[in-house]
Structure formats: C-alpha cells, structure tokens
Amino acid sequence: MSDADLDRLFQAFADATRRDIVARVTSGEYSVSRLAEHYAMSFAAVQKHVAVLERASLVTKEKRGREQIVRAHHDGLQRARRLLDEYETIWRQRADRIAGILAEG
Amino acid sequence: MSDADLDRLFQAFADATRRDIVARVTSGEYSVSRLAEHYAMSFAAVQKHVAVLERASLVTKEKRGREQIVRAHHDGLQRARRLLDEYETIWRQRADRIAGILAEG
DNA sequence: CTATCGTACAACCAAATGGTTGTAGATGTG
DNA sequence: CACATCTACAACCATTTGGTTGTACGATAG
C-alpha cells in the first residue's frame, strides 16, 4: 500500500462529515441526496465528500435509476486498521524491550 | 473525544513524513534535529510536522539540555484504533444482519 | 567570552481543502 | 410532452497546509 494511498485514507477520515457518512452508509442504504439531507451544507459539498471517500476506497457508488447509492467498501477500513495495528505492534515491542531491561537491572 | 480531536488525529496520520516520525519515535529516542536528518526538507518543516503530531496527542516533547526529545504518546494511537474498531463493529453488525436475512429467506 | 548547536517563531508562498453558486444532462412522474 | 429530481461538474472564493528563508535566543563547547 503506497504512501499516497495511506495519505488519501487518513485524510478521508480527518473530517467529521465524512466520518459520519462512513458510519451511515455502513449501517444503511443511502443515495447521495439522502446523505445530503443530514448536513448543513449544499448537495455539491456532500458530493465532494463522497468523492473523497471514494478515492480513499472507503465507499463505492452504484447507479440505481437516477440515484447513486453509496455503499461502504470494507477494504479501506481494513487497511487503516492494519496500519494502526502495526504501530501498536511496534509500541508493544518497545514496551517489552523496556520491561526486559528493567528485569535485568 | 470531540470531532476536532479526531480531525487533528487523522489529519496527523495523513502525511507520510509524519507517519514515519511516529514510527521512529515509537521505537527509538530522537531529538527534533535527529529526526530532521532523515528527511529531504528543512529543519523548520520537520519542526512543524512534530508540532502537528503534538497537537494530535501522538507525541510529546521533553527538554533535555539544548535538545528537545520527541516521544511517542500512546493515547492518540489508542484513540484512533478505538474509533476504527467502532466502525468495524458497525460493519460486523451489518454483516450479521444480512446473514440473518439470508438464513430466514 | 565566543562560536556553535538545537530550537522557536515569524513572514512569505504555492497548492490543496472545503465550501459556494450556476449550468447541464439523465431519469422518473403527472 | 412538460416538469421535477438526482447527479455531475465547472468556476470561484477563503482558509489551511506544507514547504521555504530569516531572525533570535538559550545551552554547550572550546
């Protein structure tokens, strides 16, 4: 996974509106305009947020009639989790190393 | 945890240099200038990246003589992980719900 | 004391971000 | 058909971001 991919992924999470969109489309079915009803901003603004999430592989869009259904795409979330898990592993290794040194001394 | 806190947290992760800094200071001890040696940018730029990480509660700085030691601060990482875990939970619930419907039908 | 090192911070700049309005096209409805 | 709905996208704007250089100041070394 490239640096640019990770940049897009975390950047996508770095906005409360987008996090809310992810939460909504994960548990229910929403068109772009349905999503837009919930936020105090223009339809176009919400459209842009969805586009950011799409580029980050956090959601996909599927055309249904004249609507565009936004669906959660698990890949992005899993990748983000995996990276944070790696950091956690590094942290644990450090903690173990320190514990080892204390045990020796 | 406020929206603004989460914004800062994920924003902090949304840059390859900053992710690298987090990885480095988690496993070793680095002053700001030591960190700066590793990147193709000015000392001031690295200083700014550290400041972003500090505001996101991902690192802390501690003065030691004329140096400023950058240390990983586990809180930020844990909080980010917790949020992604919540999304994962929502996802699983959805998956279970779908599986339940399929089992019925 | 003087010079150097590590840091802090201001000023500046280009590019990206997050919002707006307006226009246009495709699809469904009376 | 005529009209409303949903979406796409361009143009624009203010603010933030990620970088730069330059200046200043405390701490250490010679």
Coordinates of C-alpha atoms (C1' of nucleotides) in Angstrom, one line a residue:
Chain A
M1 CA 0.0 0.0 0.0
S2 CA 1.6 3.3 -1.2
D3 CA 2.2 6.4 0.9
A4 CA -0.3 8.2 -1.4
D5 CA -3.0 5.6 -0.7
L6 CA -2.5 6.0 3.1
D7 CA -2.5 9.8 2.7
R8 CA -5.9 9.6 1.0
L9 CA -7.2 7.1 3.5
F10 CA -6.4 9.1 6.7
Q11 CA -7.2 12.4 5.0
A12 CA -10.6 10.9 4.3
F13 CA -11.1 10.2 8.0
A14 CA -9.9 13.6 9.0
D15 CA -13.3 15.3 8.6
A16 CA -16.4 14.8 10.9
T17 CA -18.9 14.9 8.0
R18 CA -17.0 12.2 6.2
R19 CA -16.8 10.0 9.3
D20 CA -20.5 10.4 9.7
I21 CA -21.1 9.5 6.1
V22 CA -19.0 6.3 6.5
A23 CA -21.0 5.4 9.6
R24 CA -24.3 5.9 7.9
V25 CA -23.6 4.0 4.7
T26 CA -22.1 1.2 6.7
S27 CA -25.3 0.5 8.5
G28 CA -27.9 1.6 5.9
E29 CA -28.5 2.4 2.3
Y30 CA -28.2 6.0 1.2
S31 CA -28.2 7.9 -2.1
V32 CA -26.1 11.0 -2.3
S33 CA -29.1 13.2 -1.9
R34 CA -30.4 11.2 1.1
L35 CA -27.0 11.8 2.7
A36 CA -27.1 15.5 1.9
E37 CA -30.4 15.9 3.8
H38 CA -28.5 15.3 7.0
Y39 CA -25.9 18.0 6.8
A40 CA -26.0 21.8 6.9
M41 CA -24.2 22.2 3.6
S42 CA -25.0 22.1 -0.1
F43 CA -25.6 19.0 -2.1
A44 CA -22.5 19.7 -4.1
A45 CA -20.4 19.8 -0.9
V46 CA -21.7 16.4 0.2
Q47 CA -21.0 15.1 -3.3
K48 CA -17.4 16.2 -2.9
H49 CA -17.1 14.5 0.5
V50 CA -18.4 11.3 -1.1
A51 CA -15.8 11.7 -3.9
V52 CA -13.0 12.0 -1.3
L53 CA -14.3 8.8 0.4
E54 CA -14.4 7.1 -2.9
R55 CA -10.9 8.0 -3.8
A56 CA -9.8 6.6 -0.4
S57 CA -11.5 3.3 -1.2
L58 CA -13.8 3.8 1.8
V59 CA -17.1 3.8 -0.2
T60 CA -18.3 2.8 -3.7
K61 CA -21.1 4.2 -5.7
E62 CA -23.7 2.2 -7.6
K63 CA -26.1 3.7 -10.0
R64 CA -29.8 2.7 -9.5
G65 CA -32.2 4.6 -11.7
R66 CA -31.4 8.2 -11.4
E67 CA -29.9 7.7 -7.9
Q68 CA -26.4 6.9 -7.0
I69 CA -26.3 4.5 -4.0
V70 CA -23.3 5.0 -1.7
R71 CA -22.0 1.8 -0.1
A72 CA -19.3 1.2 2.4
H73 CA -16.3 -0.5 1.0
H74 CA -14.6 -2.6 3.7
D75 CA -11.1 -2.6 2.1
G76 CA -10.2 1.0 3.1
L77 CA -11.3 0.5 6.7
Q78 CA -9.3 -2.8 7.0
R79 CA -6.2 -1.1 5.6
A80 CA -6.4 1.7 8.1
R81 CA -6.9 -0.7 10.9
R82 CA -4.0 -2.8 9.7
L83 CA -1.6 0.2 9.8
L84 CA -2.6 1.2 13.3
D85 CA -2.2 -2.4 14.4
E86 CA 1.4 -2.3 13.0
Y87 CA 2.1 0.9 15.1
E88 CA 0.6 -0.9 18.1
T89 CA 3.0 -3.8 17.5
I90 CA 6.0 -1.6 17.3
W91 CA 4.8 0.0 20.5
R92 CA 4.4 -3.3 22.3
Q93 CA 7.9 -4.4 21.2
R94 CA 9.3 -1.3 22.7
A95 CA 7.4 -1.8 25.9
D96 CA 8.7 -5.4 26.1
R97 CA 12.2 -4.3 25.5
I98 CA 11.9 -1.8 28.3
A99 CA 10.4 -4.4 30.6
G100 CA 13.3 -6.7 29.7
I101 CA 15.9 -4.1 30.6
L102 CA 14.1 -3.4 33.9
A103 CA 14.0 -7.2 34.7
E104 CA 17.8 -7.4 34.0
G105 CA 18.8 -4.4 36.1
Chain B
M1 CA -13.5 12.7 22.2
S2 CA -14.5 15.7 20.2
D3 CA -14.8 15.9 16.4
A4 CA -12.0 18.4 16.4
D5 CA -9.8 16.0 18.3
L6 CA -10.5 13.2 15.8
D7 CA -9.9 15.6 12.9
R8 CA -6.5 16.5 14.3
L9 CA -5.7 12.9 14.9
F10 CA -6.4 11.5 11.5
Q11 CA -5.1 14.7 9.8
A12 CA -1.8 13.9 11.6
F13 CA -1.7 10.4 10.1
A14 CA -2.5 11.8 6.7
D15 CA 1.2 12.5 5.8
A16 CA 3.9 10.0 5.1
T17 CA 6.6 12.1 6.8
R18 CA 4.5 12.3 10.0
R19 CA 3.7 8.6 9.9
D20 CA 7.5 7.9 9.6
I21 CA 8.2 10.2 12.5
V22 CA 5.7 8.3 14.7
A23 CA 7.3 5.0 13.7
R24 CA 10.7 6.3 14.6
V25 CA 10.0 7.9 17.9
T26 CA 8.0 4.8 19.0
S27 CA 10.9 2.5 18.6
G28 CA 13.8 4.9 19.4
E29 CA 14.8 8.2 21.0
Y30 CA 15.0 11.2 18.7
S31 CA 15.6 14.9 19.1
V32 CA 13.9 17.2 16.6
S33 CA 17.2 17.7 14.7
R34 CA 18.0 14.0 14.7
L35 CA 14.6 13.4 13.0
A36 CA 15.3 16.2 10.6
E37 CA 18.4 14.5 9.3
H38 CA 16.2 11.7 7.8
Y39 CA 14.1 13.9 5.5
A40 CA 14.7 15.9 2.4
M41 CA 13.3 19.1 3.9
S42 CA 14.3 21.9 6.2
F43 CA 14.6 21.6 9.9
A44 CA 11.7 24.1 10.3
A45 CA 9.5 21.9 8.2
V46 CA 10.2 18.9 10.4
Q47 CA 9.6 21.1 13.4
K48 CA 6.1 21.8 12.0
H49 CA 5.3 18.2 11.5
V50 CA 6.3 17.4 15.1
A51 CA 4.0 20.3 16.2
V52 CA 1.1 18.7 14.2
L53 CA 1.7 15.3 15.9
E54 CA 2.0 17.1 19.3
R55 CA -1.4 18.8 18.8
A56 CA -2.9 15.4 17.9
S57 CA -1.6 13.9 21.1
L58 CA 0.5 11.4 19.1
V59 CA 3.9 12.6 20.5
T60 CA 5.2 14.7 23.4
K61 CA 8.4 16.7 23.6
E62 CA 10.7 16.8 26.6
K63 CA 13.5 19.3 27.0
R64 CA 16.9 17.7 27.7
G65 CA 19.7 20.3 27.7
R66 CA 19.5 22.2 24.5
E67 CA 17.7 19.3 22.8
Q68 CA 14.0 18.6 22.6
I69 CA 13.4 14.8 22.8
V70 CA 10.3 13.6 20.9
R71 CA 8.5 10.7 22.4
A72 CA 5.5 8.6 21.3
H73 CA 2.4 9.3 23.2
H74 CA 0.3 6.1 23.2
D75 CA -3.1 7.9 23.9
G76 CA -3.5 9.3 20.4
L77 CA -2.8 5.9 18.7
Q78 CA -5.2 4.1 21.0
R79 CA -7.9 6.6 20.3
A80 CA -7.5 6.2 16.6
R81 CA -7.6 2.4 16.9
R82 CA -10.7 2.6 19.1
L83 CA -12.6 4.6 16.5
L84 CA -11.7 2.3 13.7
D85 CA -12.7 -0.6 15.9
E86 CA -16.1 1.0 16.3
Y87 CA -16.5 1.2 12.6
E88 CA -15.5 -2.4 12.3
T89 CA -18.2 -3.3 14.9
I90 CA -20.9 -1.4 13.0
W91 CA -19.8 -3.3 9.8
R92 CA -19.9 -6.7 11.6
Q93 CA -23.4 -5.9 12.9
R94 CA -24.5 -5.2 9.3
A95 CA -22.9 -8.3 8.0
D96 CA -24.7 -10.3 10.8
R97 CA -28.0 -8.7 9.9
I98 CA -27.6 -9.6 6.2
A99 CA -26.6 -13.2 7.1
G100 CA -29.7 -13.4 9.3
I101 CA -31.9 -12.2 6.5
L102 CA -30.3 -14.8 4.1
A103 CA -30.8 -17.5 6.7
E104 CA -34.5 -16.7 7.0
G105 CA -35.2 -16.5 3.3
Chain C
dC1 C1' 34.0 35.2 26.2
dT2 C1' 33.0 33.5 21.6
dA3 C1' 31.3 30.3 18.5
dT4 C1' 28.3 26.7 17.5
dC5 C1' 24.2 23.8 18.1
dG6 C1' 19.3 23.0 18.8
dT7 C1' 15.2 25.2 18.9
dA8 C1' 11.4 28.6 18.3
dC9 C1' 8.9 31.5 15.6
dA10 C1' 7.6 35.0 12.1
dA11 C1' 6.8 36.1 7.3
dC12 C1' 6.1 34.5 3.0
dC13 C1' 4.4 31.5 -1.0
dA14 C1' 2.1 27.8 -3.9
dA15 C1' -1.1 24.3 -3.7
dA16 C1' -4.8 21.8 -1.6
dT17 C1' -9.2 21.8 1.1
dG18 C1' -13.9 22.8 2.0
dG19 C1' -17.3 25.4 0.9
dT20 C1' -20.4 28.2 -2.5
dT21 C1' -23.4 29.1 -6.9
dG22 C1' -24.6 28.0 -11.5
dT23 C1' -25.3 25.1 -15.5
dA24 C1' -26.3 20.9 -17.8
dG25 C1' -27.7 16.0 -18.6
dA26 C1' -30.1 11.8 -17.4
dT27 C1' -34.0 9.7 -15.3
dG28 C1' -38.6 9.2 -13.4
dT29 C1' -43.6 11.2 -13.0
dG30 C1' -48.2 13.7 -14.0
Chain D
dC1 C1' -44.6 16.2 -23.6
dA2 C1' -43.6 19.0 -19.6
dC3 C1' -41.7 19.1 -15.2
dA4 C1' -39.4 17.8 -11.2
dT5 C1' -35.5 15.0 -9.2
dC6 C1' -30.8 13.3 -8.8
dT7 C1' -26.4 13.8 -10.2
dA8 C1' -22.1 15.8 -12.4
dC9 C1' -19.0 19.3 -12.9
dA10 C1' -17.0 23.9 -13.6
dA11 C1' -15.8 28.3 -11.7
dC12 C1' -15.0 30.8 -7.9
dC13 C1' -13.5 32.1 -3.0
dA14 C1' -11.5 31.9 1.8
dT15 C1' -8.7 29.2 4.7
dT16 C1' -5.5 25.7 5.7
dT17 C1' -1.4 23.1 4.6
dG18 C1' 3.3 22.1 3.7
dG19 C1' 7.0 24.0 2.4
dT20 C1' 10.7 27.9 2.4
dT21 C1' 14.1 31.6 4.5
dG22 C1' 15.5 34.6 8.0
dT23 C1' 16.0 36.1 12.8
dA24 C1' 16.5 35.4 17.7
dC25 C1' 17.7 33.1 21.8
dG26 C1' 19.1 29.5 25.4
dA27 C1' 22.6 25.8 26.2
dT28 C1' 27.0 23.8 25.3
dA29 C1' 31.9 23.5 23.7
dG30 C1' 36.4 25.5 23.0

